[in-house]
Amino acid sequence: MTMCQYVGLDVSLKEVSICVVDGSGNVLARGCVATDPDALTKYLATAAPDAERVVHESGQLSTWLTRELAKRGVPVVCIDARSAHKVLSARLNKSDRADAEGLAHLARTGWFVEVHVRSETSDRVRTLIGARERLLRMRKELEAHIRGVLKTFGFRMGPVGHARSRQSFRDQLAEATSNDPVLGLIAERMIPIHRTLCVSVETLEDELVALARKSDTARRLMTVPGVGAITALAFIATVDNPQRFRRSTDVGAFLGLTPRRYQSGEIDRSGRISKCGDAEMRRLLVSAATTLMTQVRRFSPLRSWAVRLSGRKGFKKAAVATARKIAVILHAIWRNGTEFKWTKEPVT
């Protein structure tokens, strides 16, 4: 008769502490190997050949390690580090050895929250979107720094507008520093960097737009007013699998767009949004909601609802609520294979 075994892995950058327990919680084996999927698989094949479940916490290497161990046939599960921390912190002593044993007991009892590991395709898209966002921030920081420096000498640069290349900014910088050798030296070094950042952002945006055009799902999501190519791709890459959520309304909570609730005895109050999940995805959805409320002119019940809510609750709260509703609509469209339905403006 085979005996079920449960394994806990405490992962660090160099080593993995391992603990194996049986169904009764008795420790069967302890070990420490290099953070390498082959080394882990070899150790588990000897120390836990009948492993029922192998768990480790979410972290820097969790996505890579989960994928590699799953490829090698290991029954690995990535669990939420925040919920696991509450259990592990109850132990008197803190060590990798103790954490591995605690994770093994969590694997045995099943008292954990499993983390969904996205596909490699989704992570590649997220990497492109993240690179674009980083380059945009670098460009904005560079422009803000230059504007601040020039104000010290009395130069106030004008607005640039929405041009992608932002050539106007570089022209103003060259003109403002033309008569000062020190500022001219700064401009000589900064202008090529600024131009390179702009070109890099444009290149990544073009790549993302091309990816969206090739994706049937992204094209359908882009029928929602306010949602562009980058928002659609980011939503697909973040959710990864629409079947993860039984109801579309659960996506709002997953992205941290629903209010926190505190209920104890006679106290029952709702606070601000939880801000759990992907912060960049929330920002893109709020941006889409802002575009819907301020720039989209075509009538739709969604825009009408958002504008009315803005009048009652204020623009910021309405934008967040509209972002949550857009996320729900995007998931429903993705899951059902439909498109956004526009309706005629009601006659008044």
mmCIF file of C-alpha atoms in Angstrom:
data_model
loop_
_atom_site.group_PDB
_atom_site.id
_atom_site.type_symbol
_atom_site.label_atom_id
_atom_site.label_comp_id
_atom_site.label_asym_id
_atom_site.label_seq_id
_atom_site.Cartn_x
_atom_site.Cartn_y
_atom_site.Cartn_z
ATOM 1 C CA MET A 1 0.000 0.000 0.000
ATOM 2 C CA THR A 2 1.466 3.322 -1.054
ATOM 3 C CA MET A 3 1.589 6.184 1.416
ATOM 4 C CA CYS A 4 0.710 9.699 0.260
ATOM 5 C CA GLN A 5 3.470 12.228 0.665
ATOM 6 C CA TYR A 6 3.271 16.006 0.769
ATOM 7 C CA VAL A 7 6.180 18.302 0.012
ATOM 8 C CA GLY A 8 6.904 21.893 0.944
ATOM 9 C CA LEU A 9 9.514 23.936 -0.937
ATOM 10 C CA ASP A 10 10.979 27.119 0.529
ATOM 11 C CA VAL A 11 12.565 28.715 -2.530
ATOM 12 C CA SER A 12 15.385 31.246 -2.550
ATOM 13 C CA LEU A 13 17.549 32.471 -5.402
ATOM 14 C CA LYS A 14 20.306 29.907 -4.789
ATOM 15 C CA GLU A 15 18.846 27.052 -2.734
ATOM 16 C CA VAL A 16 15.539 25.311 -2.019
ATOM 17 C CA SER A 17 14.769 23.873 1.420
ATOM 18 C CA ILE A 18 12.617 20.751 1.151
ATOM 19 C CA CYS A 19 10.434 18.993 3.698
ATOM 20 C CA VAL A 20 8.409 15.811 3.069
ATOM 21 C CA VAL A 21 5.585 14.734 5.414
ATOM 22 C CA ASP A 22 3.097 11.880 5.333
ATOM 23 C CA GLY A 23 -0.692 11.996 5.668
ATOM 24 C CA SER A 24 -0.420 12.124 9.471
ATOM 25 C CA GLY A 25 2.024 15.015 9.481
ATOM 26 C CA ASN A 26 5.129 13.026 10.358
ATOM 27 C CA VAL A 27 8.324 14.334 8.784
ATOM 28 C CA LEU A 28 9.756 11.748 6.397
ATOM 29 C CA ALA A 29 12.669 13.665 4.865
ATOM 30 C CA ARG A 30 14.408 17.010 4.831
ATOM 31 C CA GLY A 31 16.844 18.354 2.288
ATOM 32 C CA CYS A 32 18.381 21.315 0.553
ATOM 33 C CA VAL A 33 19.251 21.435 -3.136
ATOM 34 C CA ALA A 34 20.187 24.083 -5.674
ATOM 35 C CA THR A 35 17.390 26.111 -7.224
ATOM 36 C CA ASP A 36 17.313 23.993 -10.339
ATOM 37 C CA PRO A 37 14.305 22.038 -11.674
ATOM 38 C CA ASP A 38 16.422 19.001 -12.574
ATOM 39 C CA ALA A 39 18.002 18.844 -9.123
ATOM 40 C CA LEU A 40 14.598 19.209 -7.459
ATOM 41 C CA THR A 41 13.043 16.532 -9.632
ATOM 42 C CA LYS A 42 15.899 14.122 -8.901
ATOM 43 C CA TYR A 43 15.615 14.681 -5.143
ATOM 44 C CA LEU A 44 11.814 14.292 -5.113
ATOM 45 C CA ALA A 45 12.031 11.091 -7.160
ATOM 46 C CA THR A 46 14.059 9.567 -4.285
ATOM 47 C CA ALA A 47 12.627 11.234 -1.175
ATOM 48 C CA ALA A 48 8.976 11.540 -2.261
ATOM 49 C CA PRO A 49 8.200 9.163 -5.142
ATOM 50 C CA ASP A 50 4.498 9.114 -4.205
ATOM 51 C CA ALA A 51 4.110 12.859 -3.722
ATOM 52 C CA GLU A 52 0.466 13.882 -3.781
ATOM 53 C CA ARG A 53 1.173 17.597 -3.785
ATOM 54 C CA VAL A 54 4.261 19.806 -3.925
ATOM 55 C CA VAL A 55 3.705 23.424 -2.889
ATOM 56 C CA HIS A 56 5.796 26.575 -2.896
ATOM 57 C CA GLU A 57 4.973 30.233 -2.354
ATOM 58 C CA SER A 58 4.491 32.821 -5.059
ATOM 59 C CA GLY A 59 7.604 34.914 -5.596
ATOM 60 C CA GLN A 60 10.271 35.972 -8.061
ATOM 61 C CA LEU A 61 10.994 32.475 -9.377
ATOM 62 C CA SER A 62 7.569 30.934 -8.804
ATOM 63 C CA THR A 63 6.294 31.225 -12.385
ATOM 64 C CA TRP A 64 9.429 29.751 -13.941
ATOM 65 C CA LEU A 65 9.767 27.018 -11.327
ATOM 66 C CA THR A 66 6.115 25.966 -11.555
ATOM 67 C CA ARG A 67 6.289 25.642 -15.320
ATOM 68 C CA GLU A 68 9.541 23.687 -15.290
ATOM 69 C CA LEU A 69 8.464 21.270 -12.562
ATOM 70 C CA ALA A 70 5.092 20.711 -14.245
ATOM 71 C CA LYS A 71 6.912 19.822 -17.480
ATOM 72 C CA ARG A 72 8.812 17.167 -15.534
ATOM 73 C CA GLY A 73 5.624 15.616 -14.164
ATOM 74 C CA VAL A 74 5.856 16.993 -10.629
ATOM 75 C CA PRO A 75 2.400 17.720 -9.043
ATOM 76 C CA VAL A 76 3.433 21.258 -8.174
ATOM 77 C CA VAL A 77 1.102 23.957 -6.841
ATOM 78 C CA CYS A 78 1.984 27.635 -6.425
ATOM 79 C CA ILE A 79 0.197 29.121 -3.400
ATOM 80 C CA ASP A 80 -0.478 32.702 -2.347
ATOM 81 C CA ALA A 81 2.447 34.006 -0.298
ATOM 82 C CA ARG A 82 0.307 36.462 1.690
ATOM 83 C CA SER A 83 -2.063 33.830 3.033
ATOM 84 C CA ALA A 84 0.805 31.385 3.621
ATOM 85 C CA HIS A 85 2.722 34.048 5.549
ATOM 86 C CA LYS A 86 -0.050 34.319 8.122
ATOM 87 C CA VAL A 87 0.309 30.611 8.900
ATOM 88 C CA LEU A 88 4.094 30.470 8.775
ATOM 89 C CA SER A 89 4.497 33.558 10.992
ATOM 90 C CA ALA A 90 2.685 31.724 13.824
ATOM 91 C CA ARG A 91 5.717 29.458 14.254
ATOM 92 C CA LEU A 92 8.102 30.398 17.064
ATOM 93 C CA ASN A 93 11.294 30.294 15.007
ATOM 94 C CA LYS A 94 11.783 31.649 11.495
ATOM 95 C CA SER A 95 14.081 29.664 9.209
ATOM 96 C CA ASP A 96 14.048 28.136 5.735
ATOM 97 C CA ARG A 97 13.849 24.688 7.328
ATOM 98 C CA ALA A 98 10.820 25.646 9.441
ATOM 99 C CA ASP A 99 9.107 27.376 6.504
ATOM 100 C CA ALA A 100 9.533 24.288 4.319
ATOM 101 C CA GLU A 101 7.915 22.147 7.027
ATOM 102 C CA GLY A 102 5.058 24.630 7.399
ATOM 103 C CA LEU A 103 4.453 24.591 3.648
ATOM 104 C CA ALA A 104 4.449 20.787 3.696
ATOM 105 C CA HIS A 105 1.694 20.828 6.321
ATOM 106 C CA LEU A 106 -0.265 23.329 4.235
ATOM 107 C CA ALA A 107 0.051 20.934 1.300
ATOM 108 C CA ARG A 108 -1.257 18.105 3.516
ATOM 109 C CA THR A 109 -4.248 20.000 4.914
ATOM 110 C CA GLY A 110 -5.137 21.912 1.753
ATOM 111 C CA TRP A 111 -5.402 25.199 3.672
ATOM 112 C CA PHE A 112 -3.969 27.394 0.976
ATOM 113 C CA VAL A 113 -5.002 29.623 -1.922
ATOM 114 C CA GLU A 114 -3.696 28.415 -5.256
ATOM 115 C CA VAL A 115 -2.171 31.017 -7.570
ATOM 116 C CA HIS A 116 -2.868 30.829 -11.285
ATOM 117 C CA VAL A 117 0.345 30.658 -13.311
ATOM 118 C CA ARG A 118 -0.093 32.420 -16.625
ATOM 119 C CA SER A 119 0.972 30.972 -19.934
ATOM 120 C CA GLU A 120 4.293 31.950 -21.502
ATOM 121 C CA THR A 121 2.447 33.709 -24.337
ATOM 122 C CA SER A 122 0.619 35.950 -21.886
ATOM 123 C CA ASP A 123 3.809 36.757 -20.015
ATOM 124 C CA ARG A 124 5.576 37.694 -23.253
ATOM 125 C CA VAL A 125 2.812 40.173 -24.087
ATOM 126 C CA ARG A 126 2.928 41.562 -20.557
ATOM 127 C CA THR A 127 6.687 41.989 -20.946
ATOM 128 C CA LEU A 128 6.197 44.078 -24.088
ATOM 129 C CA ILE A 129 3.550 46.226 -22.400
ATOM 130 C CA GLY A 130 5.737 46.640 -19.325
ATOM 131 C CA ALA A 131 8.724 47.663 -21.452
ATOM 132 C CA ARG A 132 6.620 50.305 -23.201
ATOM 133 C CA GLU A 133 5.403 51.660 -19.866
ATOM 134 C CA ARG A 134 8.949 51.824 -18.513
ATOM 135 C CA LEU A 135 10.193 53.732 -21.560
ATOM 136 C CA LEU A 136 7.275 56.148 -21.269
ATOM 137 C CA ARG A 137 8.154 56.836 -17.638
ATOM 138 C CA MET A 138 11.799 57.387 -18.538
ATOM 139 C CA ARG A 139 10.775 59.864 -21.231
ATOM 140 C CA LYS A 140 8.444 61.736 -18.871
ATOM 141 C CA GLU A 141 11.081 61.873 -16.131
ATOM 142 C CA LEU A 142 13.649 63.197 -18.606
ATOM 143 C CA GLU A 143 11.274 65.882 -19.867
ATOM 144 C CA ALA A 144 10.308 66.910 -16.321
ATOM 145 C CA HIS A 145 13.963 67.147 -15.324
ATOM 146 C CA ILE A 146 14.833 69.332 -18.322
ATOM 147 C CA ARG A 147 11.847 71.621 -17.749
ATOM 148 C CA GLY A 148 12.850 72.058 -14.104
ATOM 149 C CA VAL A 149 16.466 72.832 -14.956
ATOM 150 C CA LEU A 150 15.563 75.418 -17.583
ATOM 151 C CA LYS A 151 13.134 77.200 -15.221
ATOM 152 C CA THR A 152 16.105 77.958 -12.985
ATOM 153 C CA PHE A 153 17.500 80.090 -15.827
ATOM 154 C CA GLY A 154 14.166 81.649 -16.740
ATOM 155 C CA PHE A 155 13.274 79.399 -19.703
ATOM 156 C CA ARG A 156 9.686 78.123 -19.680
ATOM 157 C CA MET A 157 9.049 75.463 -22.285
ATOM 158 C CA GLY A 158 5.630 75.392 -23.894
ATOM 159 C CA PRO A 159 3.260 72.459 -24.334
ATOM 160 C CA VAL A 160 4.168 69.681 -26.747
ATOM 161 C CA GLY A 161 0.748 68.244 -27.561
ATOM 162 C CA HIS A 162 0.050 64.625 -28.398
ATOM 163 C CA ALA A 163 2.685 64.088 -31.095
ATOM 164 C CA ARG A 164 4.299 60.666 -30.764
ATOM 165 C CA SER A 165 7.763 61.830 -31.827
ATOM 166 C CA ARG A 166 7.595 64.944 -29.583
ATOM 167 C CA GLN A 167 9.917 66.802 -31.941
ATOM 168 C CA SER A 168 8.548 70.094 -30.616
ATOM 169 C CA PHE A 169 10.075 69.378 -27.207
ATOM 170 C CA ARG A 170 13.520 68.841 -28.692
ATOM 171 C CA ASP A 171 13.199 71.964 -30.864
ATOM 172 C CA GLN A 172 12.315 74.082 -27.835
ATOM 173 C CA LEU A 173 15.207 72.619 -25.861
ATOM 174 C CA ALA A 174 17.695 73.352 -28.666
ATOM 175 C CA GLU A 175 16.422 76.923 -29.049
ATOM 176 C CA ALA A 176 16.464 77.643 -25.298
ATOM 177 C CA THR A 177 20.045 76.430 -24.865
ATOM 178 C CA SER A 178 21.567 77.784 -28.070
ATOM 179 C CA ASN A 179 23.209 80.818 -26.386
ATOM 180 C CA ASP A 180 24.523 79.096 -23.260
ATOM 181 C CA PRO A 181 27.510 76.700 -23.627
ATOM 182 C CA VAL A 182 26.758 74.768 -20.409
ATOM 183 C CA LEU A 183 23.064 74.301 -21.175
ATOM 184 C CA GLY A 184 23.989 73.609 -24.771
ATOM 185 C CA LEU A 185 26.189 70.736 -23.619
ATOM 186 C CA ILE A 186 23.254 69.312 -21.646
ATOM 187 C CA ALA A 187 20.972 69.629 -24.662
ATOM 188 C CA GLU A 188 23.563 67.992 -26.894
ATOM 189 C CA ARG A 189 23.548 64.919 -24.649
ATOM 190 C CA MET A 190 19.845 64.851 -23.780
ATOM 191 C CA ILE A 191 18.300 65.327 -27.226
ATOM 192 C CA PRO A 192 19.625 62.031 -28.712
ATOM 193 C CA ILE A 193 18.479 60.151 -25.597
ATOM 194 C CA HIS A 194 15.031 61.723 -25.803
ATOM 195 C CA ARG A 195 14.785 60.903 -29.515
ATOM 196 C CA THR A 196 15.814 57.284 -28.859
ATOM 197 C CA LEU A 197 13.189 56.922 -26.133
ATOM 198 C CA CYS A 198 10.487 58.295 -28.419
ATOM 199 C CA VAL A 199 11.464 55.980 -31.273
ATOM 200 C CA SER A 200 11.570 52.976 -28.931
ATOM 201 C CA VAL A 201 8.100 53.749 -27.576
ATOM 202 C CA GLU A 202 6.738 54.133 -31.105
ATOM 203 C CA THR A 203 8.280 50.820 -32.170
ATOM 204 C CA LEU A 204 6.797 48.925 -29.229
ATOM 205 C CA GLU A 205 3.392 50.542 -29.764
ATOM 206 C CA ASP A 206 3.423 49.512 -33.426
ATOM 207 C CA GLU A 207 4.302 45.942 -32.430
ATOM 208 C CA LEU A 208 1.484 45.835 -29.897
ATOM 209 C CA VAL A 209 -1.037 47.232 -32.382
ATOM 210 C CA ALA A 210 0.046 44.602 -34.917
ATOM 211 C CA LEU A 211 -0.449 41.867 -32.310
ATOM 212 C CA ALA A 212 -3.919 43.191 -31.497
ATOM 213 C CA ARG A 213 -4.918 43.201 -35.161
ATOM 214 C CA LYS A 214 -3.895 39.552 -35.492
ATOM 215 C CA SER A 215 -5.928 38.504 -32.442
ATOM 216 C CA ASP A 216 -9.645 37.943 -32.950
ATOM 217 C CA THR A 217 -10.247 38.275 -29.205
ATOM 218 C CA ALA A 218 -8.401 41.598 -29.021
ATOM 219 C CA ARG A 219 -10.358 42.983 -31.972
ATOM 220 C CA ARG A 220 -13.643 42.065 -30.292
ATOM 221 C CA LEU A 221 -12.552 43.647 -26.999
ATOM 222 C CA MET A 222 -11.619 46.821 -28.855
ATOM 223 C CA THR A 223 -15.272 47.283 -29.860
ATOM 224 C CA VAL A 224 -15.875 48.481 -26.283
ATOM 225 C CA PRO A 225 -15.737 52.315 -26.269
ATOM 226 C CA GLY A 226 -12.549 53.647 -24.701
ATOM 227 C CA VAL A 227 -10.644 50.368 -25.059
ATOM 228 C CA GLY A 228 -7.642 50.429 -27.389
ATOM 229 C CA ALA A 229 -5.134 47.865 -28.563
ATOM 230 C CA ILE A 230 -2.855 48.065 -25.521
ATOM 231 C CA THR A 231 -5.705 47.829 -23.011
ATOM 232 C CA ALA A 232 -7.213 44.861 -24.853
ATOM 233 C CA LEU A 233 -3.900 42.991 -25.023
ATOM 234 C CA ALA A 234 -3.117 43.769 -21.385
ATOM 235 C CA PHE A 235 -6.510 42.445 -20.306
ATOM 236 C CA ILE A 236 -6.038 39.217 -22.283
ATOM 237 C CA ALA A 237 -2.543 38.718 -20.882
ATOM 238 C CA THR A 238 -3.596 39.473 -17.298
ATOM 239 C CA VAL A 239 -6.693 37.276 -17.206
ATOM 240 C CA ASP A 240 -5.026 34.627 -19.405
ATOM 241 C CA ASN A 241 -7.987 32.228 -19.262
ATOM 242 C CA PRO A 242 -11.583 33.531 -19.106
ATOM 243 C CA GLN A 243 -12.789 30.218 -17.662
ATOM 244 C CA ARG A 244 -10.899 30.998 -14.453
ATOM 245 C CA PHE A 245 -13.864 33.101 -13.328
ATOM 246 C CA ARG A 246 -17.302 31.582 -12.935
ATOM 247 C CA ARG A 247 -18.916 35.013 -13.139
ATOM 248 C CA SER A 248 -17.742 38.054 -15.052
ATOM 249 C CA THR A 249 -18.382 40.219 -11.993
ATOM 250 C CA ASP A 250 -15.542 38.399 -10.200
ATOM 251 C CA VAL A 251 -13.021 40.097 -12.517
ATOM 252 C CA GLY A 252 -13.569 43.426 -10.760
ATOM 253 C CA ALA A 253 -12.483 41.943 -7.427
ATOM 254 C CA PHE A 254 -9.556 40.143 -9.082
ATOM 255 C CA LEU A 255 -8.241 43.457 -10.417
ATOM 256 C CA GLY A 256 -8.760 45.282 -7.119
ATOM 257 C CA LEU A 257 -11.584 47.519 -8.364
ATOM 258 C CA THR A 258 -14.146 46.580 -5.693
ATOM 259 C CA PRO A 259 -14.346 48.233 -2.248
ATOM 260 C CA ARG A 260 -12.998 46.576 0.864
ATOM 261 C CA ARG A 261 -15.554 45.499 3.446
ATOM 262 C CA TYR A 262 -15.196 45.376 7.220
ATOM 263 C CA GLN A 263 -17.965 43.659 9.167
ATOM 264 C CA SER A 264 -17.788 42.777 12.860
ATOM 265 C CA GLY A 265 -20.779 42.705 15.175
ATOM 266 C CA GLU A 266 -22.807 45.842 14.617
ATOM 267 C CA ILE A 267 -20.093 47.415 12.436
ATOM 268 C CA ASP A 268 -20.480 46.992 8.698
ATOM 269 C CA ARG A 269 -18.745 49.441 6.426
ATOM 270 C CA SER A 270 -17.249 49.588 2.951
ATOM 271 C CA GLY A 271 -13.976 51.343 2.306
ATOM 272 C CA ARG A 272 -11.953 52.244 -0.738
ATOM 273 C CA ILE A 273 -11.096 49.808 -3.496
ATOM 274 C CA SER A 274 -8.810 46.961 -2.459
ATOM 275 C CA LYS A 275 -6.130 47.640 -5.124
ATOM 276 C CA CYS A 276 -5.298 43.941 -5.263
ATOM 277 C CA GLY A 277 -3.976 42.410 -8.447
ATOM 278 C CA ASP A 278 -2.223 44.131 -11.332
ATOM 279 C CA ALA A 279 -1.784 47.880 -10.771
ATOM 280 C CA GLU A 280 -0.913 48.584 -14.420
ATOM 281 C CA MET A 281 -4.090 46.842 -15.598
ATOM 282 C CA ARG A 282 -6.132 48.997 -13.215
ATOM 283 C CA ARG A 283 -4.459 52.108 -14.583
ATOM 284 C CA LEU A 284 -5.256 51.120 -18.166
ATOM 285 C CA LEU A 285 -8.898 50.408 -17.298
ATOM 286 C CA VAL A 286 -9.273 53.744 -15.497
ATOM 287 C CA SER A 287 -7.687 55.431 -18.517
ATOM 288 C CA ALA A 288 -10.198 53.660 -20.775
ATOM 289 C CA ALA A 289 -13.033 54.810 -18.516
ATOM 290 C CA THR A 290 -11.740 58.384 -18.613
ATOM 291 C CA THR A 291 -11.580 58.262 -22.418
ATOM 292 C CA LEU A 292 -15.134 56.932 -22.532
ATOM 293 C CA MET A 293 -16.446 59.738 -20.315
ATOM 294 C CA THR A 294 -14.535 62.636 -21.870
ATOM 295 C CA GLN A 295 -13.740 61.835 -25.523
ATOM 296 C CA VAL A 296 -16.241 59.284 -26.853
ATOM 297 C CA ARG A 297 -19.191 61.117 -28.367
ATOM 298 C CA ARG A 298 -21.253 58.214 -29.666
ATOM 299 C CA PHE A 299 -24.144 57.300 -27.383
ATOM 300 C CA SER A 300 -24.159 54.039 -25.449
ATOM 301 C CA PRO A 301 -25.873 52.965 -22.222
ATOM 302 C CA LEU A 302 -22.416 52.482 -20.707
ATOM 303 C CA ARG A 303 -21.368 56.072 -21.349
ATOM 304 C CA SER A 304 -24.749 57.396 -20.257
ATOM 305 C CA TRP A 305 -24.485 55.491 -16.977
ATOM 306 C CA ALA A 306 -20.938 56.731 -16.391
ATOM 307 C CA VAL A 307 -21.844 60.375 -17.010
ATOM 308 C CA ARG A 308 -24.849 60.195 -14.685
ATOM 309 C CA LEU A 309 -22.744 58.573 -11.987
ATOM 310 C CA SER A 310 -20.118 61.286 -12.392
ATOM 311 C CA GLY A 311 -22.777 63.897 -11.697
ATOM 312 C CA ARG A 312 -23.804 62.155 -8.466
ATOM 313 C CA LYS A 313 -20.505 60.841 -7.081
ATOM 314 C CA GLY A 314 -17.819 62.925 -8.746
ATOM 315 C CA PHE A 315 -15.563 62.207 -11.697
ATOM 316 C CA LYS A 316 -12.879 60.140 -9.912
ATOM 317 C CA LYS A 317 -15.266 57.724 -8.231
ATOM 318 C CA ALA A 318 -17.254 57.403 -11.439
ATOM 319 C CA ALA A 319 -14.084 56.629 -13.417
ATOM 320 C CA VAL A 320 -13.155 53.803 -11.035
ATOM 321 C CA ALA A 321 -16.683 52.380 -11.098
ATOM 322 C CA THR A 322 -16.745 52.605 -14.898
ATOM 323 C CA ALA A 323 -13.360 50.859 -15.078
ATOM 324 C CA ARG A 324 -14.805 47.970 -13.071
ATOM 325 C CA LYS A 325 -17.828 47.784 -15.373
ATOM 326 C CA ILE A 326 -15.575 47.838 -18.454
ATOM 327 C CA ALA A 327 -13.565 44.930 -17.004
ATOM 328 C CA VAL A 328 -16.786 42.943 -16.493
ATOM 329 C CA ILE A 329 -17.932 43.693 -20.056
ATOM 330 C CA LEU A 330 -14.535 42.717 -21.495
ATOM 331 C CA HIS A 331 -14.635 39.360 -19.730
ATOM 332 C CA ALA A 332 -18.199 38.675 -20.846
ATOM 333 C CA ILE A 333 -17.346 39.507 -24.463
ATOM 334 C CA TRP A 334 -14.256 37.302 -24.344
ATOM 335 C CA ARG A 335 -16.063 34.359 -22.790
ATOM 336 C CA ASN A 336 -19.176 34.552 -24.958
ATOM 337 C CA GLY A 337 -17.419 35.323 -28.251
ATOM 338 C CA THR A 338 -19.544 38.440 -28.860
ATOM 339 C CA GLU A 339 -18.914 42.143 -29.460
ATOM 340 C CA PHE A 340 -20.009 45.328 -27.746
ATOM 341 C CA LYS A 341 -23.567 46.225 -28.674
ATOM 342 C CA TRP A 342 -24.215 49.846 -29.487
ATOM 343 C CA THR A 343 -27.764 51.155 -29.188
ATOM 344 C CA LYS A 344 -29.486 54.204 -30.599
ATOM 345 C CA GLU A 345 -29.731 57.291 -28.447
ATOM 346 C CA PRO A 346 -33.181 57.477 -26.848
ATOM 347 C CA VAL A 347 -35.504 60.135 -28.187
ATOM 348 C CA THR A 348 -36.193 62.891 -25.653
#
